[in-house]
Short mmCIF file of C-alpha atoms in Angstrom, two decimals:
data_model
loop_
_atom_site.label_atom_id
_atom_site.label_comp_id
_atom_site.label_asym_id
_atom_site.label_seq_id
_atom_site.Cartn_x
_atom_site.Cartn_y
_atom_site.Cartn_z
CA UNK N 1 -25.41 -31.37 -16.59
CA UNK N 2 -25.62 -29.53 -19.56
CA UNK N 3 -24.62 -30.75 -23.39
CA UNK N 4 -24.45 -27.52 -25.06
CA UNK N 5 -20.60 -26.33 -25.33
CA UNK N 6 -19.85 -23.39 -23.11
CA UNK N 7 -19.37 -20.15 -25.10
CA UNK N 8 -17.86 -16.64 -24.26
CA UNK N 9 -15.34 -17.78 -21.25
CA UNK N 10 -13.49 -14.56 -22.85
CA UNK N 11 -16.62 -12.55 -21.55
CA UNK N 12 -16.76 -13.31 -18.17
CA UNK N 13 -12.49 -13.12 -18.04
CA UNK N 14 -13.07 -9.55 -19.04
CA UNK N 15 -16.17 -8.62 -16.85
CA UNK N 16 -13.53 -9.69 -14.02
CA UNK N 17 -10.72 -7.65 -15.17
CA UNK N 18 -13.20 -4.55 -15.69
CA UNK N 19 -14.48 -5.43 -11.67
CA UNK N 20 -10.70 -5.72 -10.31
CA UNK N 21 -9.73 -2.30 -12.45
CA UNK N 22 -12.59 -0.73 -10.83
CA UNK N 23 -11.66 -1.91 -7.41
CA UNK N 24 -7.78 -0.25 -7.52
CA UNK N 25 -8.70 2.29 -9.92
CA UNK N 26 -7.28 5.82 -7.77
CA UNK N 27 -10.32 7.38 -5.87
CA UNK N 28 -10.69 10.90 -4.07
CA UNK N 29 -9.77 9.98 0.34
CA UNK N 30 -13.58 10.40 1.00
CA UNK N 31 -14.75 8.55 -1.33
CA UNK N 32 -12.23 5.74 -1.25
CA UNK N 33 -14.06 3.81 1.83
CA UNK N 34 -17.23 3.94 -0.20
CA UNK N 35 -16.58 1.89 -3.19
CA UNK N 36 -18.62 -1.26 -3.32
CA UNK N 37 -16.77 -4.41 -3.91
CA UNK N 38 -16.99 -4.93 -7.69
CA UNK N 39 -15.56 -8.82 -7.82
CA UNK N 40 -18.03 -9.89 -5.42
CA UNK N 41 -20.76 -8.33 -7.42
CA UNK N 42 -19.97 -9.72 -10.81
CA UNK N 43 -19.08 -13.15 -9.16
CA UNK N 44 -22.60 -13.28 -7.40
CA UNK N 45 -24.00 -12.37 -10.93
CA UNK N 46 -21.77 -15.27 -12.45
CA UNK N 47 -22.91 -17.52 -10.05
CA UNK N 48 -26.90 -17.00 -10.09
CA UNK N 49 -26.67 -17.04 -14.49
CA UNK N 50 -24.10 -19.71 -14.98
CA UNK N 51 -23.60 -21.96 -11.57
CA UNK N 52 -22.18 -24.45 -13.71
CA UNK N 53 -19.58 -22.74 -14.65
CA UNK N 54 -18.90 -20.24 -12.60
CA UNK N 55 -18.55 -21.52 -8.47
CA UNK N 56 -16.48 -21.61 -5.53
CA UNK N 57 -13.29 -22.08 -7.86
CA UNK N 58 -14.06 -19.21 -9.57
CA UNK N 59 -14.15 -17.33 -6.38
CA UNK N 60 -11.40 -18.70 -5.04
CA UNK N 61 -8.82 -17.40 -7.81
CA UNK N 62 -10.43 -13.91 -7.89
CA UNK N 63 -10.13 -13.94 -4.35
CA UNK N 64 -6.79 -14.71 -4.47
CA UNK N 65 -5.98 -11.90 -6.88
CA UNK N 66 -7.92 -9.17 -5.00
CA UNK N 67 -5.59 -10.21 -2.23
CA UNK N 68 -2.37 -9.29 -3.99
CA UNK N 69 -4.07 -6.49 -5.38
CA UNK N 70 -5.45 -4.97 -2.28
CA UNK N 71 -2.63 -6.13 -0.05
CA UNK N 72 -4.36 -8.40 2.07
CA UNK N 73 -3.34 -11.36 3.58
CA UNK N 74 -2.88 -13.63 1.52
CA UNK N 75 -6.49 -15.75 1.42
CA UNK N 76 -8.47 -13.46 3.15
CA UNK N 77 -10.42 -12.47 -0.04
CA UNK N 78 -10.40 -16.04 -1.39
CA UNK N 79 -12.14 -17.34 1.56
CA UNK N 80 -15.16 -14.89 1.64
CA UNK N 81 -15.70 -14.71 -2.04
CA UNK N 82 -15.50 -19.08 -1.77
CA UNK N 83 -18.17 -18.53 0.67
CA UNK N 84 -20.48 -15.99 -1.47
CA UNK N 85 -20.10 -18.19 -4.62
CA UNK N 86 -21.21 -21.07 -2.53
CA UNK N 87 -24.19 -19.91 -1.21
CA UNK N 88 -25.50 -18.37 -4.52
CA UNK N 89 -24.42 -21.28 -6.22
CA UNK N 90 -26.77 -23.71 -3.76
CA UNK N 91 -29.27 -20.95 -3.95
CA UNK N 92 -29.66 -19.80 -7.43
CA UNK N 93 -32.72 -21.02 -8.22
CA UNK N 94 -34.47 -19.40 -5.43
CA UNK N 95 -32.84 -15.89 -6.03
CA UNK N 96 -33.37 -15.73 -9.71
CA UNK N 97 -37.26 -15.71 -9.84
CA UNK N 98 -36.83 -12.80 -7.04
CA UNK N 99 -38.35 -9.68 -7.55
CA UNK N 100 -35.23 -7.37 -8.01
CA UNK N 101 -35.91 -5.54 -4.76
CA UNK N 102 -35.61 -8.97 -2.64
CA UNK N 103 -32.50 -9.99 -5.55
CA UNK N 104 -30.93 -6.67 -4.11
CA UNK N 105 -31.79 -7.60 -0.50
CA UNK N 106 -29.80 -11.12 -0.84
CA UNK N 107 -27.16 -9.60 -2.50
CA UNK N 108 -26.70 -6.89 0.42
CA UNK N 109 -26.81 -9.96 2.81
CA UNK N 110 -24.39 -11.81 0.55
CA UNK N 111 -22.21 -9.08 0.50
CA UNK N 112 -22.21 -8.21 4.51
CA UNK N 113 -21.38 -11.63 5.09
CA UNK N 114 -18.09 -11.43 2.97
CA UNK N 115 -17.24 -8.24 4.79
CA UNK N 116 -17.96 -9.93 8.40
CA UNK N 117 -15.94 -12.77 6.81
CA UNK N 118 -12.52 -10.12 6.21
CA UNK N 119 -13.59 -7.76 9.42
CA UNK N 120 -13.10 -11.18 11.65
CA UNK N 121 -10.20 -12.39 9.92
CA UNK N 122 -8.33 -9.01 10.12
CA UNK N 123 -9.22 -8.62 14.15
CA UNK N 124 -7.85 -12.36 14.37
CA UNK N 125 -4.63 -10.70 13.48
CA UNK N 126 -4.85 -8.10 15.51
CA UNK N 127 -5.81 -5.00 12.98
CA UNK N 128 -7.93 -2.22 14.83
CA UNK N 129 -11.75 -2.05 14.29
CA UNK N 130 -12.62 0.09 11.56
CA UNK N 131 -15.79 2.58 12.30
CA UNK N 132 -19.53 1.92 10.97
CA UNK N 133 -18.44 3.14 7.70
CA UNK N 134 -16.52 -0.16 7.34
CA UNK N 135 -20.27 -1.25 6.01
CA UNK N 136 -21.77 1.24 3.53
CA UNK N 137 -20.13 -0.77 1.03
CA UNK N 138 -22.46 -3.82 1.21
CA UNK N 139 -25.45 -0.96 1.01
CA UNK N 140 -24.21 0.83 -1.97
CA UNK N 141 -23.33 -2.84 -3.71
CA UNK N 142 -27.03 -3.46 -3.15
CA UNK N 143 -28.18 0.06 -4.53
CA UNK N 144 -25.95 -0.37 -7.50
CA UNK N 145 -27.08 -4.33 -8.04
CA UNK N 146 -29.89 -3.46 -10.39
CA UNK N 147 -27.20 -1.78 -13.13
CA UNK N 148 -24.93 -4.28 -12.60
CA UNK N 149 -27.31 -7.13 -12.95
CA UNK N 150 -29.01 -5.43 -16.31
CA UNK N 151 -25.82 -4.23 -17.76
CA UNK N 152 -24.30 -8.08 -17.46
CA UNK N 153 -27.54 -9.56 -18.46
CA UNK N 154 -27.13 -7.74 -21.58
CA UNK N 155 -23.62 -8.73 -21.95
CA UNK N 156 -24.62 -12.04 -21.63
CA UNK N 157 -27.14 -12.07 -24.05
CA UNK N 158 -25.12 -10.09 -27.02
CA UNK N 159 -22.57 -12.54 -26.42
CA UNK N 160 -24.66 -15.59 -25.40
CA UNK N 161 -22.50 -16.68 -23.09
CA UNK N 162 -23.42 -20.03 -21.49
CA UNK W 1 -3.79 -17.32 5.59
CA UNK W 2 -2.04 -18.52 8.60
CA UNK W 3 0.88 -19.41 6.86
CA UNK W 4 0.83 -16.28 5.52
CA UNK W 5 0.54 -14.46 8.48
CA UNK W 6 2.90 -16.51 10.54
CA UNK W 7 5.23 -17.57 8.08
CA UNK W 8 6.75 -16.40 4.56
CA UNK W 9 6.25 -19.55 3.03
CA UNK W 10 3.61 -17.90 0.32
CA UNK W 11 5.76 -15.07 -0.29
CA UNK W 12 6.60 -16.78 -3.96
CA UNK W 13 2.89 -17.47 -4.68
CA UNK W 14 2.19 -13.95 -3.81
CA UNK W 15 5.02 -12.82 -6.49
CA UNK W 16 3.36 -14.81 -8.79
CA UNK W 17 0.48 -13.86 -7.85
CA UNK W 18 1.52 -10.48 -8.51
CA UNK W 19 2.85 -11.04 -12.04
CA UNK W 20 -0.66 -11.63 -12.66
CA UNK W 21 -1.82 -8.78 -11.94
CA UNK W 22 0.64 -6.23 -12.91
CA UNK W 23 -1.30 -5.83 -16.18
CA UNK W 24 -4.46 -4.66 -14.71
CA UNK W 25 -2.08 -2.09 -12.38
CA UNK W 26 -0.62 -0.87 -15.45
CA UNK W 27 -3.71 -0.29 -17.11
CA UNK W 28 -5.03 1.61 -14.07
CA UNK W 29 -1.55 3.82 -13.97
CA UNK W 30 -1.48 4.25 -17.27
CA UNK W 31 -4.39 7.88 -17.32
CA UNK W 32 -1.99 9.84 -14.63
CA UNK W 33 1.30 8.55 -16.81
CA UNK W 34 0.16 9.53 -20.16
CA UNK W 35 -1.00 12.91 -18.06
CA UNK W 36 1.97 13.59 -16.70
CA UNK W 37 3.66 12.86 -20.11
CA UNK W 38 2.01 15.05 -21.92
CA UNK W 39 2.26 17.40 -19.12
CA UNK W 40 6.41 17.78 -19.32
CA UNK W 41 6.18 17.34 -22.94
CA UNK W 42 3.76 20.29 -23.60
CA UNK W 43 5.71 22.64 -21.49
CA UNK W 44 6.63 25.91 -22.78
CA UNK W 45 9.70 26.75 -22.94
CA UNK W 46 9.30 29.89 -20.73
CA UNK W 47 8.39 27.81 -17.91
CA UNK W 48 11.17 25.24 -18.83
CA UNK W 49 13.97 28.05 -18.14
CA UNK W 50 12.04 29.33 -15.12
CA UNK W 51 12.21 26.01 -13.88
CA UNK W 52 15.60 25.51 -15.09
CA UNK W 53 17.13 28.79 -12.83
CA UNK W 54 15.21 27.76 -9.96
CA UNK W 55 16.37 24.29 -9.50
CA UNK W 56 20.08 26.04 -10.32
CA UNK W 57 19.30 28.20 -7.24
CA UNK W 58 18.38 25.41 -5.06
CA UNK W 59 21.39 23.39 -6.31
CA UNK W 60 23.40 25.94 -5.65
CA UNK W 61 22.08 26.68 -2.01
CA UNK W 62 21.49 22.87 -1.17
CA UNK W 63 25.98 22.29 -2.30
CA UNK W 64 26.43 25.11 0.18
CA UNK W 65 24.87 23.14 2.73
CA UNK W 66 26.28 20.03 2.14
CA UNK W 67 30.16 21.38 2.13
CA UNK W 68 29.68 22.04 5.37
CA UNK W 69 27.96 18.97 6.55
CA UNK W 70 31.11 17.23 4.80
CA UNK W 71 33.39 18.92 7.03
CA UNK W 72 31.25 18.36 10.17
CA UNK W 73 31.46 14.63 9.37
CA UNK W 74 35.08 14.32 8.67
CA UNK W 75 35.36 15.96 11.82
CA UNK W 76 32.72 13.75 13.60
CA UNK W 77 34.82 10.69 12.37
CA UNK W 78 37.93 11.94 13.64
CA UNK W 79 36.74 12.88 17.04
CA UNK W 80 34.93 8.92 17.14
CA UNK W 81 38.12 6.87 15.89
CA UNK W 82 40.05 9.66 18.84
CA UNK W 83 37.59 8.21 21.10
CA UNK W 84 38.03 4.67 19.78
CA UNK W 85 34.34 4.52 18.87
CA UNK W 86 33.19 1.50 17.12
CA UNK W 87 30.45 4.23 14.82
CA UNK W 88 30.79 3.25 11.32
CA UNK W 89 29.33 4.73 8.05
CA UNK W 90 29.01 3.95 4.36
CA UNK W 91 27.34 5.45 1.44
CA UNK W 92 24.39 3.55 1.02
CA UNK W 93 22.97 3.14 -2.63
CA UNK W 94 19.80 4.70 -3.42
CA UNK W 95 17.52 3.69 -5.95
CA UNK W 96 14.76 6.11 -7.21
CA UNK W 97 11.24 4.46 -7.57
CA UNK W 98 7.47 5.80 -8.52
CA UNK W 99 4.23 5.18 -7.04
CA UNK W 100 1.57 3.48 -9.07
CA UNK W 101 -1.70 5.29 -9.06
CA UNK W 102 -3.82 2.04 -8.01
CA UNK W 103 -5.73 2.29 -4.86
CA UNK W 104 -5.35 -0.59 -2.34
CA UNK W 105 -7.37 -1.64 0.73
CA UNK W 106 -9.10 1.62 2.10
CA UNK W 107 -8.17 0.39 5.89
CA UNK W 108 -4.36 -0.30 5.41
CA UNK W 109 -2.23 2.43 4.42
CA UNK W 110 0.23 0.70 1.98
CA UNK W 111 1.00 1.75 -1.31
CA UNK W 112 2.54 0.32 -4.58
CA UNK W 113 5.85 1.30 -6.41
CA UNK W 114 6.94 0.36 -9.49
CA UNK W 115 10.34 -1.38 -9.08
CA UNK W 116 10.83 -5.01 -7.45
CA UNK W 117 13.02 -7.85 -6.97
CA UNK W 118 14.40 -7.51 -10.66
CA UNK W 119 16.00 -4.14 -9.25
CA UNK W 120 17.62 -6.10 -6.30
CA UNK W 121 14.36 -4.72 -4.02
CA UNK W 122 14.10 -6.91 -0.72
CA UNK W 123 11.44 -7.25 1.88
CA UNK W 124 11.67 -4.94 4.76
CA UNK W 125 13.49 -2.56 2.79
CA UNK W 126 13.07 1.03 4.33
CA UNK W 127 11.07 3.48 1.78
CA UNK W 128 12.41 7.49 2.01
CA UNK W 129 11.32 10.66 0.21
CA UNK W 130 12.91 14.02 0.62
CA UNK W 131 11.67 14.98 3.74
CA UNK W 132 11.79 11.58 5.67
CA UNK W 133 11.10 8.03 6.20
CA UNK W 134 7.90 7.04 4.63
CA UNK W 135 7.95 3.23 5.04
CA UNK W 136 8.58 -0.09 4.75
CA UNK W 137 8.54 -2.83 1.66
CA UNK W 138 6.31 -6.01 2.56
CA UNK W 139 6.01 -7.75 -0.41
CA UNK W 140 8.55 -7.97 -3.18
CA UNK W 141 6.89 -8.98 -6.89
CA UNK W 142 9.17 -8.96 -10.15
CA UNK W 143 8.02 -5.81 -11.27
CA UNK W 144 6.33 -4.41 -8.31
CA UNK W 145 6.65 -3.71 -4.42
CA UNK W 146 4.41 -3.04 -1.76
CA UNK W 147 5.16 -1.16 0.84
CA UNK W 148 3.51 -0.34 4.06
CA UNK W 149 3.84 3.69 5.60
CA UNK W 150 4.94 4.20 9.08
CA UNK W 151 1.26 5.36 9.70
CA UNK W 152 -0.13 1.71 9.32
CA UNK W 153 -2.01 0.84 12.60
CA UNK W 154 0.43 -2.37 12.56
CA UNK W 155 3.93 -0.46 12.04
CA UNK W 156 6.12 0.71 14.64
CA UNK W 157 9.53 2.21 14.28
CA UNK W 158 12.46 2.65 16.54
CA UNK W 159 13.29 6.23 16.79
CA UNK W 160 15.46 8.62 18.83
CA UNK W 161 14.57 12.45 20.14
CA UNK W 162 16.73 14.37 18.15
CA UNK W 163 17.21 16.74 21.23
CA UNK W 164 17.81 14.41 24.09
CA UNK W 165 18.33 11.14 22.21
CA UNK W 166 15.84 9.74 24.13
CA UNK W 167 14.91 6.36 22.23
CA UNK W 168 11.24 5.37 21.90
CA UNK W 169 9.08 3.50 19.07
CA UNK W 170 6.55 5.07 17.18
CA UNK W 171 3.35 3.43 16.45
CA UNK W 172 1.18 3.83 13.57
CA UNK W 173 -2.32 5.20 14.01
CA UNK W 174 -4.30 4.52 11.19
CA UNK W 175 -4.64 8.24 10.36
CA UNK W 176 -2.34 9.54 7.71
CA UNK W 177 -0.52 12.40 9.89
CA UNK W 178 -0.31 10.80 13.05
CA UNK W 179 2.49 8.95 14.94
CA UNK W 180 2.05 7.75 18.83
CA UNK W 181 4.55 7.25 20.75
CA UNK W 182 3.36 5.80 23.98
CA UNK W 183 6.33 4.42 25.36
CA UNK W 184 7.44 8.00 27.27
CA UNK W 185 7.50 8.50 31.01
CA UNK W 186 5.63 11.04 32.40
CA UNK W 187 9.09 13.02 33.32
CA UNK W 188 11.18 12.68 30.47
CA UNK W 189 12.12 15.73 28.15
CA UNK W 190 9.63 16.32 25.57
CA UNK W 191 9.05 19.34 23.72
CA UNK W 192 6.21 20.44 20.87
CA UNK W 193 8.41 20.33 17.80
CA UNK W 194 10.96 18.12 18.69
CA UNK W 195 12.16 16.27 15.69
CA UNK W 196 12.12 12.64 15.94
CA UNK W 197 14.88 10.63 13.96
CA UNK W 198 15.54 6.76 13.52
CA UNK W 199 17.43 5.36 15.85
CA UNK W 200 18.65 2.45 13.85
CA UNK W 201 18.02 -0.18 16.23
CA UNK W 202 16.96 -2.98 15.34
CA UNK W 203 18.86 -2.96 11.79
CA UNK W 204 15.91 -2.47 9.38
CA UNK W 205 15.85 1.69 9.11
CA UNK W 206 18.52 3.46 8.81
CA UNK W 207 20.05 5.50 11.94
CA UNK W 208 19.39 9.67 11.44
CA UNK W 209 16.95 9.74 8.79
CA UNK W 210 14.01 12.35 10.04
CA UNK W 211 10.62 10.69 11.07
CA UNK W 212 8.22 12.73 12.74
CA UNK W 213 7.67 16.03 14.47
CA UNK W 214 6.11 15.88 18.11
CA UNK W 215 3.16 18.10 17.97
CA UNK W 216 0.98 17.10 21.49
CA UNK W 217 2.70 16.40 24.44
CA UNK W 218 0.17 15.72 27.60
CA UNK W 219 1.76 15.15 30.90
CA UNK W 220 -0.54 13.58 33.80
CA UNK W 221 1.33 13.10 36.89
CA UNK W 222 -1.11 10.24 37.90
CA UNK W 223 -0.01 8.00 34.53
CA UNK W 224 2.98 6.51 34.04
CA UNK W 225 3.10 7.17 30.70
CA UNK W 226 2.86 10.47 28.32
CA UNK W 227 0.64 10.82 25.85
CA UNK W 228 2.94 11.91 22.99
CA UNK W 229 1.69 12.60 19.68
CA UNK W 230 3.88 13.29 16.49
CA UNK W 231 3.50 14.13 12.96
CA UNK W 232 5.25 12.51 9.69
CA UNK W 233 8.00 14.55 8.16
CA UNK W 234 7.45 12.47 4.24
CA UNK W 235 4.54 13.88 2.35
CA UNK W 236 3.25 10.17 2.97
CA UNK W 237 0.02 11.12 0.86
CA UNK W 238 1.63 13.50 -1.09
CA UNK W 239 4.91 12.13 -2.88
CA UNK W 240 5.35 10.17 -6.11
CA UNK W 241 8.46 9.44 -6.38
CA UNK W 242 10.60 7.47 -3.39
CA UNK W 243 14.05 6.35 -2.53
CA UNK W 244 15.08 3.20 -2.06
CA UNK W 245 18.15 2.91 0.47
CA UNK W 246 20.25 -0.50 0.22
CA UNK W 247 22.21 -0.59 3.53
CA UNK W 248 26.21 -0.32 3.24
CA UNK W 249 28.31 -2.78 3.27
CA UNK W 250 30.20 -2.51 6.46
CA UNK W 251 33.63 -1.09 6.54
CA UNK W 252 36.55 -0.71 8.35
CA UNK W 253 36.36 0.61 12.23
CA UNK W 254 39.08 4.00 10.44
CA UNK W 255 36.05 4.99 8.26
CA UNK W 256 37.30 4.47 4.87
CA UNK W 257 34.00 3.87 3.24
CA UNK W 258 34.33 1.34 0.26
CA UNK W 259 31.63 2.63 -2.47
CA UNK W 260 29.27 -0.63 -2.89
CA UNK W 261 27.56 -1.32 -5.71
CA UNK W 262 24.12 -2.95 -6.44
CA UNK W 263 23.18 -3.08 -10.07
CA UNK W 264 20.88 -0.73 -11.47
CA UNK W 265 20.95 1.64 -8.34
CA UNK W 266 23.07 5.30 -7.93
CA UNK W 267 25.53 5.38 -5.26
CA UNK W 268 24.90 8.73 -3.11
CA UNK W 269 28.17 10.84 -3.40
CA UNK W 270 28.45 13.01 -0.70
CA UNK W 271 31.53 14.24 -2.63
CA UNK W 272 30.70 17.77 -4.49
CA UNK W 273 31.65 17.98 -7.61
#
């Protein structure tokens, strides 16, 4: 697909780390259900810059890992975030040349599908219903998608990772 | 995921799995360790020897205590073996572990400790602090564990009225300081503030450790059941450190405990010194 050689793997190693230190890192009780889901944010990122690279695989592995990490079961993450890279992956044509209101929008609707994804899974085995709180995540995510996407856009660049 | 769920055939993948990640945990830990570090190592020496004559105190007041409960169970041990009573005790090792500051799913209440199968930890090992049963371990890594609280909307727990010993199961609730216990009929004996115990049944926690507290009881003659509600003894979101309990090995119906070891872990020594 492409023939230059692919530069700054390191980069996007460590953008994942950063996400999955975020994501246990020890939060006040109220805030703790509010914390947007930092691996599916940089992985949608990954996916829309560097499909080639970055894809369901990807996703997989860092779902698996958020599942140890979080103590889900195991594959629960690694399905959803499959699904997320995926989509962005067959759509990232389309959602780069968005406006970044609309990018946000997708992402939001990227990101309540991988919740739906985990919210079905854990009522399949039997785990309560959490209240309407269960989705502010996927809001704030989209809030927060403009930083994210300019702060690893500039990452990217420094370090021309391709 | 369904083998997950249904079976234990991942369990090593999640292990390794865990390996994995146990650098990122660190790193997360690693702020409130250094704090706490510096915290015991900046200490004046004021507050050292305040410290110092207050834990004597409590030392001295919790060997009282225990003197007598020594006597009460050499005497509960002769009465059983008068009575021909199959009851049998051992010291079970105890192993002291900390909590990791890393935050896990928001919706589970599970947290993560910092010993695992290296120190002989197994699955379904029961979790204490000092004021009662906190939990259970559900996965076992090589350097971590995680362990799910008795407060998960999943767990339930065989316990025992410490009154009436009147056996029931606790469920989880998915709050932190709630237990239900739903099982009750409408006319058995249940008081506010009855202290709930485990029962030991089923073999996983061990029998008289403290659980809960009742703290609603709601009696409608036209259910069958009462609505019970109880409260955790352990500080579940409180405590750092946690004992480990290994059960004993099982001894002879006279009562002669044989001290067991497992590597790496204190035996509890009833015996004053």
């Amino acid at each position: 697909m492409t023939l230059t050689r692919h530069h700054g793997g390191i980069i996007i190693l460590l953008s994942f780390a950063a996400a999955m230190i975020l994501t246990i890192a020890p939060l006040p009780d109220s805030l703790r259900t509010l914390r947007p889901d930092w691996v599916a944010l940089t992985l949608i990122f990954w996916c829309l810059a560097l499909p080639y690279r970055i894809s369901v695989g990807s996703g997989f592995v860092a779902g698996l890992l958020l599942d140890v990490l979080s103590g889900t079961l195991l594959g629960e993450h690694a399905l959803s975030l499959s699904l997320i890279a995926y989509l962005c992956a067959r759509l990232h044509q389309r959602i780069r040349v968005y406006p970044m209101w609309q990018q946000a929008l997708t992402v939001m609707i990227f990101l309540i599908l991988h919740q739906l994804l985990t919210l079905w899974i854990d009522s399949v085995i039997g785990r309560p219903m959490p209240s309407l709180g269960y989705w502010l995540p996927s809001l704030i995510g989209a809030a927060i998608w403009p930083f994210i996407y300019h702060l690893l856009t500039l990452l990217r660049v420094n370090f021309s990772v391709q | 995921m369904t083998v997950d769920h249904r079976q234990h055939h991942l369990d090593s993948v999640r292990a390794t799995l865990s390996v994995l990640v146990y650098p990122l945990q660190w790193l997360v830990d690693l702020p409130g360790t250094t704090g706490a570090w510096f915290r015991e190592s900046l200490a004046t020496r004021r507050d050292l020897q305040e410290q110092n004559a207050s834990l004597r105190t409590q030392q001295l007041v919790l060997n009282t205590q225990l003197q007598k409960l020594e006597a009460l169970e050499a005497e509960n041990m002769r009465l059983r073996a008068l009575l021909d009573s199959s009851f049998q005790v051992g010291k079970r090792p105890m192993l002291i572990a900390e909590l990791l500051s890393v935050d896990m799913d928001p919706y589970r209440h599970q947290i993560e400790i910092n010993k695992g199968s290296l120190d002989h930890l197994y699955e379904g090992q029961p979790l204490l602090d000092s004021q009662g049963i906190m939990g259970q371990l559900i996965h076992v890594g090589p350097f971590t564990a995680t362990a799910m609280l008795i407060t998960d909307p999943s767990h339930a727990i065989p316990v025992q009225i410490n009154r009436t010993g009147l056996r029931t199961i606790a469920l989880g609730t998915g709050s932190i300081d709630r237990l239900d216990l739903p099982h009750i009929p409408t006319n058995a004996d249940v008081r506010v503030g009855d202290l709930l115990v485990t029962s030991g049944l089923g073999g996983r926690f061990p029998p008289g450790y403290p659980v809960a507290e009742v703290i609603s009881v709601e009696q409608d003659p036209g259910n069958t059941f009462s609505t019970v509600e109880a409260r955790p003894r352990a500080n579940l979101d409180r405590s750092r450190e946690v004992l480990l309990v290994w059960p004993p090995r099982l001894v002879s119906p006279v009562g002669t405990a044989t001290p067991d070891t497992v590597p790496g872990a204190t035996t509890e020594d009833p015996a004053a010194p």
